[in-house]
Coordinates of C-alpha atoms in Angstrom, one line a residue:
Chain A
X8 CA 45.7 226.2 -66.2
X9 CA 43.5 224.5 -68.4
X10 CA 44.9 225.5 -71.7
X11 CA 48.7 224.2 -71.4
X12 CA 47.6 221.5 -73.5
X13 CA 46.5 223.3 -76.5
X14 CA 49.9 224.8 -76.4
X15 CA 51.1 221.0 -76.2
X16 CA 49.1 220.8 -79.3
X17 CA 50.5 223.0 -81.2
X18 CA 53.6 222.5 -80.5
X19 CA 53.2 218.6 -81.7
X20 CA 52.7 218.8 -85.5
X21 CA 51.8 215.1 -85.9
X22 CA 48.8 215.5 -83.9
X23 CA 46.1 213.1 -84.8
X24 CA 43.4 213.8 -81.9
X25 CA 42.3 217.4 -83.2
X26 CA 42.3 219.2 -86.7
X27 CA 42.4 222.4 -87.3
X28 CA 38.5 222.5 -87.8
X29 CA 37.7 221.2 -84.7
X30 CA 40.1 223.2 -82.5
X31 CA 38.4 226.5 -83.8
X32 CA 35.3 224.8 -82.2
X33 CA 36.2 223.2 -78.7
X34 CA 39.2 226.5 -77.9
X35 CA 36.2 229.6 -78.1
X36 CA 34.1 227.5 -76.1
X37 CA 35.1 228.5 -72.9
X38 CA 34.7 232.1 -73.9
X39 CA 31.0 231.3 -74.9
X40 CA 30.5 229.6 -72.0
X41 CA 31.7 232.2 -69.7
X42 CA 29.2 234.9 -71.7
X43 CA 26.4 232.3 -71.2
X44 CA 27.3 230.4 -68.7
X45 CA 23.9 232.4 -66.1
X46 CA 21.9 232.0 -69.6
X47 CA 20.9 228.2 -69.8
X48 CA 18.4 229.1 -72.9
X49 CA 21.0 230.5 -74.7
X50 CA 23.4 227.2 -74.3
X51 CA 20.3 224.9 -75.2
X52 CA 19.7 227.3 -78.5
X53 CA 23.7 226.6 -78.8
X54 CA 23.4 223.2 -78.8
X55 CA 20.3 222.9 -80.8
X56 CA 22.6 224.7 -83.7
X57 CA 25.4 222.3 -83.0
X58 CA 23.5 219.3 -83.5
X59 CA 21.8 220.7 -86.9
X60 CA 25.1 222.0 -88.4
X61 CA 27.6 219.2 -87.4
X62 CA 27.4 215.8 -88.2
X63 CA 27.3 213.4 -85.6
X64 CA 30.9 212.1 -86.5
X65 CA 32.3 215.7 -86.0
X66 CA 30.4 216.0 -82.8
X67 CA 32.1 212.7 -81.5
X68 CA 35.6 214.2 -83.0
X69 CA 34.7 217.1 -80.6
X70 CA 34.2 214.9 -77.8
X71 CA 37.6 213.2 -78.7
X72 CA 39.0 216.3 -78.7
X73 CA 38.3 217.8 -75.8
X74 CA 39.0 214.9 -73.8
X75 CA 42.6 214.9 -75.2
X76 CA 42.6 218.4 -74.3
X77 CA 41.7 217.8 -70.7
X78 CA 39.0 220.4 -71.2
X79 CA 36.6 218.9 -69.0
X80 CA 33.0 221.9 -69.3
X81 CA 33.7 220.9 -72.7
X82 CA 33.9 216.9 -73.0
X83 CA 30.5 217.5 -70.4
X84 CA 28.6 219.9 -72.9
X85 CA 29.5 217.8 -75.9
X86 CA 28.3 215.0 -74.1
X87 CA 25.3 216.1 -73.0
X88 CA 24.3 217.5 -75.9
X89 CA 25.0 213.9 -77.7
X90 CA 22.8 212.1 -74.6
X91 CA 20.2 214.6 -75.0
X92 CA 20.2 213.6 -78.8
X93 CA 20.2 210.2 -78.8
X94 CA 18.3 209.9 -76.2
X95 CA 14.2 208.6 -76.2
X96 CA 15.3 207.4 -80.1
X97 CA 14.7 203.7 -81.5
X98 CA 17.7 201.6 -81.7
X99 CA 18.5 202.2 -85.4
X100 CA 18.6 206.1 -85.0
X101 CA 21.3 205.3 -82.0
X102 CA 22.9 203.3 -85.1
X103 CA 22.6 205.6 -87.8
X104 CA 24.0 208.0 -85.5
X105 CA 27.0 206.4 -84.7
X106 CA 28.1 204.3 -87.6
X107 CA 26.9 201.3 -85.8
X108 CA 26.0 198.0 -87.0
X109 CA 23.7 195.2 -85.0
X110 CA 26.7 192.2 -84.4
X111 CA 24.3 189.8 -83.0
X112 CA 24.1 186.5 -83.5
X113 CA 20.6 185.7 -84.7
X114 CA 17.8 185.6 -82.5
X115 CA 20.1 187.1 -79.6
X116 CA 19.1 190.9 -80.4
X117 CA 15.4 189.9 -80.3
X118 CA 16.1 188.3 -76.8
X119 CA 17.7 191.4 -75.2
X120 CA 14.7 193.3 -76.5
X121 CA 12.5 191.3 -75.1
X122 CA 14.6 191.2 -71.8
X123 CA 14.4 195.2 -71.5
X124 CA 10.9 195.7 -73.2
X125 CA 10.1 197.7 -70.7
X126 CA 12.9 200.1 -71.5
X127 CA 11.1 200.6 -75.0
X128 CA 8.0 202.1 -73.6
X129 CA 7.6 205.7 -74.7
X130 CA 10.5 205.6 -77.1
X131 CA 10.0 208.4 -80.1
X132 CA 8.9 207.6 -83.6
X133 CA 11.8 207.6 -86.1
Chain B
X5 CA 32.2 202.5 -89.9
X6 CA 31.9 203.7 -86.2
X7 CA 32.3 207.0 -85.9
X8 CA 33.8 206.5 -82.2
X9 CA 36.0 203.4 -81.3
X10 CA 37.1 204.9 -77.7
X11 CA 35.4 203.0 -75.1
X12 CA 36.2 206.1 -72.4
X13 CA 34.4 208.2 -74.9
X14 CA 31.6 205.6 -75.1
X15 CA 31.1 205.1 -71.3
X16 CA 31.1 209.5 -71.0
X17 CA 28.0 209.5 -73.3
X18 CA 26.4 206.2 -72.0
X19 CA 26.2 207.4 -68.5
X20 CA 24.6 210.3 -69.3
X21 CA 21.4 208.6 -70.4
X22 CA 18.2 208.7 -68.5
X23 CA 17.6 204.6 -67.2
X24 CA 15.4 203.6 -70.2
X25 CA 17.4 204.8 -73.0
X26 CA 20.5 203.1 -71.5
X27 CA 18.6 199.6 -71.4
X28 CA 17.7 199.8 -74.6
X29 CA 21.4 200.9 -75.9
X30 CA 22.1 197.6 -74.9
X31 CA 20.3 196.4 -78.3
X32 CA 22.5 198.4 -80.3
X33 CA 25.4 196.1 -80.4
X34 CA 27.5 193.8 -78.6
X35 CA 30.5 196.4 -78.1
X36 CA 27.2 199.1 -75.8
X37 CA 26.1 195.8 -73.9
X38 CA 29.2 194.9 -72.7
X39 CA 30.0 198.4 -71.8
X40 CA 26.8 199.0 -70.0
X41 CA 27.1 195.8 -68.3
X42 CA 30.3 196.1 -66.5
X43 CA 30.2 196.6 -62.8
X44 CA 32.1 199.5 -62.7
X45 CA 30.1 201.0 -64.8
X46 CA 26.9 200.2 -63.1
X47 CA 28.2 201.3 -59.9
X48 CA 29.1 204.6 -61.3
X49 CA 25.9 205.4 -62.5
X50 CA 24.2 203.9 -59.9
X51 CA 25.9 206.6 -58.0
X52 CA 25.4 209.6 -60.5
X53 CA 21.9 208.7 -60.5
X54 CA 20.4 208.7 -57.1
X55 CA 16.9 209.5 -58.0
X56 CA 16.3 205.6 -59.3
X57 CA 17.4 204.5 -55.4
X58 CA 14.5 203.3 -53.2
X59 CA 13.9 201.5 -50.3
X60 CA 10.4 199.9 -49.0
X61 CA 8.3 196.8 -48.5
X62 CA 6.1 194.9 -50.4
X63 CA 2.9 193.6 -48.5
X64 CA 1.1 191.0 -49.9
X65 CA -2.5 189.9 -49.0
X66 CA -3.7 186.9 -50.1
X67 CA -7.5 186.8 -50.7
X68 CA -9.7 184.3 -51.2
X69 CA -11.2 183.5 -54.4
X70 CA -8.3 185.8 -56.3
X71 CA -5.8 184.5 -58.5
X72 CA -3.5 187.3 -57.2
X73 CA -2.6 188.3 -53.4
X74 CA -3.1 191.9 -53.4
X75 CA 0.7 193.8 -53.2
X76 CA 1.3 196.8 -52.1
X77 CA 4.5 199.0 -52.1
X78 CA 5.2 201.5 -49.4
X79 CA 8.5 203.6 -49.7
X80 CA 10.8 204.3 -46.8
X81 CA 13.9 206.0 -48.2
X82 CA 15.0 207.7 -51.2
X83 CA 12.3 208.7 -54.2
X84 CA 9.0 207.8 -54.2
X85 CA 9.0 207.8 -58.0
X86 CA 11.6 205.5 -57.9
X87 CA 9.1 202.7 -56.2
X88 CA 8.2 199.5 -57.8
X89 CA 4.9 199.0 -59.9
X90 CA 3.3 196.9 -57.1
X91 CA 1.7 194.4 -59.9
X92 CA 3.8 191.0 -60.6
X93 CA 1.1 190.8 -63.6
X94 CA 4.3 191.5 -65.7
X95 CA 5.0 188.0 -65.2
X96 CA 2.8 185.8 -67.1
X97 CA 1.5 182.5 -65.1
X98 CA -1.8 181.4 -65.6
X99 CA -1.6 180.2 -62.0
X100 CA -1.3 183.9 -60.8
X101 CA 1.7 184.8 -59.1
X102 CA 2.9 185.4 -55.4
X103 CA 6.4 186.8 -53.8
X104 CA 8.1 184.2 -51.9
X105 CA 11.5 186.4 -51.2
X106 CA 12.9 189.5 -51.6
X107 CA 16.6 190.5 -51.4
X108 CA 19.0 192.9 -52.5
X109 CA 16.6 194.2 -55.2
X110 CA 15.7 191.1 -56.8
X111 CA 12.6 189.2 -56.3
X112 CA 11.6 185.5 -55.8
X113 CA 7.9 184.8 -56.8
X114 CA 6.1 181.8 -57.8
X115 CA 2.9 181.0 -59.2
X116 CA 0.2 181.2 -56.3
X117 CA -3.1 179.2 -57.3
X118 CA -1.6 175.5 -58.2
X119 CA -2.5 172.3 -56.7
X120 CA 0.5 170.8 -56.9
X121 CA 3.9 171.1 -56.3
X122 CA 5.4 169.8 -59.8
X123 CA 2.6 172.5 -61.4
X124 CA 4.5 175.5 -59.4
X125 CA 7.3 177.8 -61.1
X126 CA 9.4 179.5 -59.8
X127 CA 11.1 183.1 -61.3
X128 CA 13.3 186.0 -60.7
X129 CA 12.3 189.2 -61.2
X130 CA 13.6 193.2 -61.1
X131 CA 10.2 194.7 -60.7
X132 CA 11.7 198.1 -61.2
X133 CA 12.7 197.4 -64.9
X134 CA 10.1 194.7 -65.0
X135 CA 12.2 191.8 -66.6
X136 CA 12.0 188.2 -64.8
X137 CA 13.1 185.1 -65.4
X138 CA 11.8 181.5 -64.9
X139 CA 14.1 179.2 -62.6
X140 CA 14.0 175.3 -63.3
X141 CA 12.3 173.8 -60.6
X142 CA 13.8 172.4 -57.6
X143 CA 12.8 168.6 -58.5
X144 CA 11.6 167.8 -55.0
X145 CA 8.0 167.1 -53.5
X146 CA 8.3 169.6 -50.7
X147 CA 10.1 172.7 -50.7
X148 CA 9.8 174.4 -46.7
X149 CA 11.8 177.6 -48.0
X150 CA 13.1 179.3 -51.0
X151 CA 15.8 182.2 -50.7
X152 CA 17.6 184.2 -52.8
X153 CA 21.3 184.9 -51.6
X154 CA 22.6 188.1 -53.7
X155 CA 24.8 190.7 -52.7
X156 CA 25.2 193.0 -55.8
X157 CA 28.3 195.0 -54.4
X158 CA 30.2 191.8 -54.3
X159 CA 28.9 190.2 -57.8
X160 CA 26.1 190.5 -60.2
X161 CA 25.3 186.5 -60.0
X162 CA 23.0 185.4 -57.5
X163 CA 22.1 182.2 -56.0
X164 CA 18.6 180.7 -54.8
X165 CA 19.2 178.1 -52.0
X166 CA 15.8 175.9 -51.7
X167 CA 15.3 174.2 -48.3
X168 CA 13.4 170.6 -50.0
X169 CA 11.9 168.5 -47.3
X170 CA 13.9 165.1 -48.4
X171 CA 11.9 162.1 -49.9
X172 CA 12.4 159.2 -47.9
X173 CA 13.6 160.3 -44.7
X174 CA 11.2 161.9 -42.2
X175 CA 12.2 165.1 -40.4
X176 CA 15.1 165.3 -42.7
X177 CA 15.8 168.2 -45.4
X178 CA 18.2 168.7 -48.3
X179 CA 19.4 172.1 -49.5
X180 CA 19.9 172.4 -53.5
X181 CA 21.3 175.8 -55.0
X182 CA 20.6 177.2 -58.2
X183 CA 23.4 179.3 -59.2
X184 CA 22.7 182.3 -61.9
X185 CA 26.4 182.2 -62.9
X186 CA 26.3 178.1 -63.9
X187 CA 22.4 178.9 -65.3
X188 CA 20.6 175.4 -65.9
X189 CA 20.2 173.3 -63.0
X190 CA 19.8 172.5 -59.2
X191 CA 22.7 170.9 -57.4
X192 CA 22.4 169.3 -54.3
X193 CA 24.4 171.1 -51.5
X194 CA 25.8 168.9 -48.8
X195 CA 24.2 166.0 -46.7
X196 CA 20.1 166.0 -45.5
X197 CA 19.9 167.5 -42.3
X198 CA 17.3 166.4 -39.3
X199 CA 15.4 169.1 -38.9
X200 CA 13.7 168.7 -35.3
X201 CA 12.6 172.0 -34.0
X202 CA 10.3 174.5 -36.3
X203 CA 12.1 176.9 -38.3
X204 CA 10.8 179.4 -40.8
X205 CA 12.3 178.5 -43.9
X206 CA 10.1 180.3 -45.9
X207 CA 10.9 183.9 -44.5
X208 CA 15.0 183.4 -45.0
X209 CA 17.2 186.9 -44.1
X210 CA 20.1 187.5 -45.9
X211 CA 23.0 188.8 -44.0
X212 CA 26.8 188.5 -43.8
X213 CA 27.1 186.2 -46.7
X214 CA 24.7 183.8 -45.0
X215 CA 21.3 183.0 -45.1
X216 CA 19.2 183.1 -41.4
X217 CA 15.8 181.1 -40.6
X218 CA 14.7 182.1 -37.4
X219 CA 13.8 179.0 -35.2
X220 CA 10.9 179.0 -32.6
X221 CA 13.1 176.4 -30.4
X222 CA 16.7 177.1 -28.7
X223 CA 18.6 178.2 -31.8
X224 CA 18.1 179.4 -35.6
X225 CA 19.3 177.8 -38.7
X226 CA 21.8 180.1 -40.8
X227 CA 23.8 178.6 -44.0
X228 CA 27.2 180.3 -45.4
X229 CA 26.7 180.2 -48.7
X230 CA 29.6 180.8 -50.3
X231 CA 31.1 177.9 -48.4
X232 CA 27.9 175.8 -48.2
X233 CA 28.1 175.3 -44.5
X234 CA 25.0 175.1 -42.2
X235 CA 25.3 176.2 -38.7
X236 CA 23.4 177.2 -35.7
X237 CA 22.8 180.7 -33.6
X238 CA 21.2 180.7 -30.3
X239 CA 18.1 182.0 -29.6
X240 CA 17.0 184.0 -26.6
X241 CA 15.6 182.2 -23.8
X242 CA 12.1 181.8 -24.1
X243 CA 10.9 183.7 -20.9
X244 CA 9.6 181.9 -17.7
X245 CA 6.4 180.9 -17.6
X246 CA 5.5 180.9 -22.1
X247 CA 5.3 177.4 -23.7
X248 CA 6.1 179.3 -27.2
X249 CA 8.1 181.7 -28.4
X250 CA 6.5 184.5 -29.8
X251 CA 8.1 186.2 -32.8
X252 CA 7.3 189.6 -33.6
X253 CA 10.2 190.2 -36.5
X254 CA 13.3 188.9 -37.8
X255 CA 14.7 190.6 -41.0
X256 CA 17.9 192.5 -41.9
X257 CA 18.4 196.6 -42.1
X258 CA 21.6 198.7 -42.4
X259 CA 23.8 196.2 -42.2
X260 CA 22.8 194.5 -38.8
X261 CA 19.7 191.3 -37.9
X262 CA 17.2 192.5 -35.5
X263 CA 14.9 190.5 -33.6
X264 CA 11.7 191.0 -32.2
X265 CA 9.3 188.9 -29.4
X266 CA 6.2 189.9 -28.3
X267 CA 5.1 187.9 -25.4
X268 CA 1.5 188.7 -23.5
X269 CA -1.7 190.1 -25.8
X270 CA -1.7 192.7 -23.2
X271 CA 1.9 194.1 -24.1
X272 CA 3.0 197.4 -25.1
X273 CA 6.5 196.9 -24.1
X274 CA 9.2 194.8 -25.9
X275 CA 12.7 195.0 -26.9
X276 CA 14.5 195.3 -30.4
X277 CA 17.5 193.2 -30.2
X278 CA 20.4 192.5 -32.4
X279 CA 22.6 189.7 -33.2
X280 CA 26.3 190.2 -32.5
X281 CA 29.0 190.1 -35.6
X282 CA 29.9 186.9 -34.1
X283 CA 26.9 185.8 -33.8
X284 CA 27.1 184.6 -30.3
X285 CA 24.5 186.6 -28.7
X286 CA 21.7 188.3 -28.8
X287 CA 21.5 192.0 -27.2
X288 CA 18.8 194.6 -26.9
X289 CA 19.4 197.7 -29.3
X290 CA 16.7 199.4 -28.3
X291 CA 13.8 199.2 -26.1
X292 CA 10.3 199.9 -27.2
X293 CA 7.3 201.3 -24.9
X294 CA 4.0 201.9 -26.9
X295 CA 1.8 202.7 -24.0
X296 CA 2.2 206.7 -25.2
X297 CA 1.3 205.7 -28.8
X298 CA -1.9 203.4 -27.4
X299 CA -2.9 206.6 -25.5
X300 CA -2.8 208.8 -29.0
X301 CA -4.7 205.8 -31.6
X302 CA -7.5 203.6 -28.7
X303 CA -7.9 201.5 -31.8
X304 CA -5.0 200.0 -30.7
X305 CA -6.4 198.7 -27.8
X306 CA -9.5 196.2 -27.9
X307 CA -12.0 195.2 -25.5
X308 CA -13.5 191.8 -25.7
X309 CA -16.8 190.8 -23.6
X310 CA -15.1 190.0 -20.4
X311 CA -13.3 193.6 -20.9
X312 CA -10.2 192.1 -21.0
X313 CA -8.2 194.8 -23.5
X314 CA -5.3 193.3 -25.6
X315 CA -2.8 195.3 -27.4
X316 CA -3.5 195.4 -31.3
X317 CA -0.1 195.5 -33.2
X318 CA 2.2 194.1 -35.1
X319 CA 5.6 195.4 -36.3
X320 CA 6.8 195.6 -39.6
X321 CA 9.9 196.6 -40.7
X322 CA 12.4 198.0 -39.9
X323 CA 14.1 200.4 -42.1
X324 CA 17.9 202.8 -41.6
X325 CA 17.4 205.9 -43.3
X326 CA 19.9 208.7 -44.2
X327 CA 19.4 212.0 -41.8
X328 CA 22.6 214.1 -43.0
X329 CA 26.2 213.5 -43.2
X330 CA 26.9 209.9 -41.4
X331 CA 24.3 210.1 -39.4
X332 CA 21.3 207.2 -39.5
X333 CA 17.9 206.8 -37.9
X334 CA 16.4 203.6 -37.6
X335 CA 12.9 203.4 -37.9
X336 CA 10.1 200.2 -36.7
X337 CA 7.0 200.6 -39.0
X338 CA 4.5 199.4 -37.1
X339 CA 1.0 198.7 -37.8
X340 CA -2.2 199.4 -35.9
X341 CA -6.0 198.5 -36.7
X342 CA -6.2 200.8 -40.1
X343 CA -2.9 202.5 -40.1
X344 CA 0.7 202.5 -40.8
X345 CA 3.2 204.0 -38.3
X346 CA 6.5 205.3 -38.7
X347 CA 8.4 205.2 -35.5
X348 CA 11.9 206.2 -34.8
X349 CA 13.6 203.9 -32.1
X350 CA 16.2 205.9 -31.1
X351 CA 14.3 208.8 -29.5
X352 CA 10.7 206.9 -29.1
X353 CA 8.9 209.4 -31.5
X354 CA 6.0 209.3 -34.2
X355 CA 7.8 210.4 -37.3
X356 CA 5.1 212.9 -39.4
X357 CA 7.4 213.2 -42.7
X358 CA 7.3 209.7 -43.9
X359 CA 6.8 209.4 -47.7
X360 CA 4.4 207.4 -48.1
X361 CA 1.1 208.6 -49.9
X362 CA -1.9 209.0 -47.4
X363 CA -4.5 206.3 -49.0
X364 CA -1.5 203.6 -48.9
X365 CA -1.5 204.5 -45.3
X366 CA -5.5 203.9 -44.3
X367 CA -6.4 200.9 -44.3
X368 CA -10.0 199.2 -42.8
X369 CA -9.8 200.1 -39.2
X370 CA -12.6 197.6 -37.7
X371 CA -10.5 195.6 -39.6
X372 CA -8.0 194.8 -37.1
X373 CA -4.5 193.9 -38.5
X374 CA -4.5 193.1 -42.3
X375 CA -0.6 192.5 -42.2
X376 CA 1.9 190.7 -39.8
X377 CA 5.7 190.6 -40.5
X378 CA 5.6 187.7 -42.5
X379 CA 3.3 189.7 -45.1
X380 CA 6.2 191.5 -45.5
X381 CA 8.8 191.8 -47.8
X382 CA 11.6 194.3 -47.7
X383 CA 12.9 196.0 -50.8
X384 CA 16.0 197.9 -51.6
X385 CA 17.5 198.6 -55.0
X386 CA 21.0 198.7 -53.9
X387 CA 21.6 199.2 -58.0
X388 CA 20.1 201.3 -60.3
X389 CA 19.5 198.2 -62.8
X390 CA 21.0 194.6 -62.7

């Protein structure tokens, strides 16, 4: 059964991979999903209000968390729904987004873009 | 401060990206391009993403007084909107530029309009995500063939084996490889050779690990190129009474090398034959009889003043395509005075479903043939991106 880990969970107090906040997230999930699971609006409208009320470093703690919690709809909807957002975006959003920083050495990042320019065809304004 | 240091996590949201937004995440940092280039990972998305898999042929055209040949793209297999722009104009040569060899998804082209040979480049291109690359050149005065050997399920390097026609000793040749893995330079690769008999260097086939040149005399050339060894297959016998043989198609599909010879102008019949896995025969696969197919298209069939009719036709390709669970059909496109025909050599039948969009298909019919199979150039991306 897919929940014997959150029961693993609670049972292990020094539990680094999922707070408190995050667990009241990812566990009703499969619930919702269940309810909406015919309704593929109603998960996009879901998703739309995850990605404007959690930050992107709680949506990857989500992801973190459900993968330790084997919960496999839910590592796939968080997923998604981070693909979906960082998809079609310049470079620096994908950055911003997840704490990145370029690491290149100079004049290496301009020859990868120039290697994949047409990957950057069609690519949203910032 | 990354907000996510688990590469597993990583890879769960990288592979979920549609093709262009995962090449470009390989400009966000060196930890996303070495995660995107993996193998594994390629593989996997390769596989998760069927709808970038196609299969086809280039024909090229070359006109007079145009600093391009004309290219075309005609999809056999998988999606249509997976094919390849069919315009190399992504490459810029002043010189124009012309396909010289196709394999595995990669293409060889050079520039097309130069008077000499030290003027000529050469480059590797992915025409689906058009990036290319310019290769050194050979350093020789004559190159008879250029051929890329790459086999991306074994490794993502290729090499490009050039057949140079040696300096100072006549009727010898020299092969030099470029290797992508070792990047700057051409290497010489065993002793010249005498080359004696006419082979077609420039229309190599990759398969088993080795390159194949068909030869017009009693054998063909092939070259192992992982262990750099040259060796010889034998050819058919040339049947009694022709001078010449008459090659109708050599190339590579689904895993086997076919051969086809089409002797007598008058001919509607000939044989598909394949080379055995140890190469020390040749054997008919399947036998062809276009007389039926003649009947249905008369342009096929031409009349000249002394109403002597010959047989207008030339094949292809041929193409292995996916009908259900394990099970294959192998397909000879064929072409006819203005058309394109799809025919499936294991039942002799016309196929009507091929994908290919009807004005690709009509060509000039008082034409005659535009295309032969050295025209041709097969193309298959085996993965997604390389």
């Amino acid at each position: 059964m897919k929940f014997c880990t959150v029961k693993q969970y609670f049972d292990d107090e020094n539990n680094n991979n999922v707070t408190n906040g995050i667990a009241t997230t990812v566990i009703p999930l499969p619930n919702k999903h269940l309810k909406i699971k015919a309704n593929n609006k109603e998960m996009e409208q879901y998703e739309q209000e995850l990605l404007r009320n959690v930050m992107p470093q709680e949506l990857t703690k989500l992801i973190l968390a459900a993968n330790y919690l084997n919960f496999k709809e839910a590592l796939d909807f968080f997923c998604r729904t981070v693909a979906n957002a960082i998809q079609n975006k310049s470079v620096d959003y994908v950055r911003k987004f997840f704490g990145l920083e370029s690491d290149f050495e100079p004049g290496e990042e301009e020859k990868l873009c120039k290697e994949f320019a047409w990957s950057f065809e069609g690519v949203d304004e910032d | 401060m990354k907000y996510c240091e688990d590469p597993d996590v990583m890879i769960e949201i990288l592979r979920r990206l549609p093709l262009k937004s995962l090449l470009r995440s390989r400009c966000v940092c060196k930890w996303w391009n070495h995660l995107i280039s993996e193998p594994l990972f390629i593989s996997n998305y390769t596989l998760c993403n069927p709808q970038h898999q196609v299969s086809g042929f280039y024909m090229q055209k070359f006109l007079f007084l145009s600093m391009n040949p004309e290219l075309r793209f005609i999809p056999c297999t998988g999606q249509v909107d997976a094919a390849p722009s069919p315009s190399l104009s992504f490459i810029e040569d002043e010189n124009g530029v012309c396909i010289k060899h196709s394999c595995n998804g990669l293409l060889l082209c050079s520039s097309f309009r130069c008077c000499l040979e030290e003027e000529r480049k050469y480059y590797i291109c992915k025409p689906t995500t058009r990036q290319y690359k310019p290769l050194p050149r050979p350093a020789c005065n004559t190159v008879n063939g250029i051929s890329i050997a790459f086999d991306p399920k074994r490794s993502p390097h290729y090499k490009v084996i050039c057949i140079c026609g040696h300096d100072l000793l006549a009727k010898h040749c020299q092969i030099k490889i470029y290797n992508s893995y070792e990047g700057c330079s051409w290497r010489d690769s065993g002793n010249p050779f005498a080359v004696l008999d006419e082979f077609l260097f420039n229309r190599g086939v990759f398969w088993k690990g080795a390159l194949h040149w068909v030869g017009k005399g009693k054998f063909s050339l092939g070259f192992d190129v992982e262990r750099e060894l040259l060796f010889k297959t034998p050819m058919p016998p040339i049947p009694e009474g022709w001078a010449e043989r008459r090659l109708g198609y050599f190339g590579e599909s689904g895993g086997h090398l076919y051969l086809i010879e089409i002797y007598g102008p008058q001919t509607t019949v000939f044989d598909v034959m394949e080379m055995s896995g140890d190469y020390s025969s040749w054997f008919v696969k399947y036998h062809v009889d276009l007389s039926g197919l003649a009947a249905q298209y008369p342009s096929m069939i031409r009349y000249n003043v002394q109403d002597i009719h010959r047989s207008v036709f030339s094949a292809l390709h041929l193409v292995h395509r996916n009908v259900g669970e394990n099970e294959e059909e192998a397909i000879l496109v064929l072409h006819i005075p203005g058309k394109l025909i799809p025919y499936n050599l294991g039942d002799n039948t016309l196929i009507d479903d091929f994908d290919s969009s009807p004005d690709l298909m009509s060509m000039e019919e008082n034409l005659g043939l535009s295309y032969r199979w050295e025209s041709v150039h097969p193309f298959s991306n085996t993965l997604c991106y390389i």
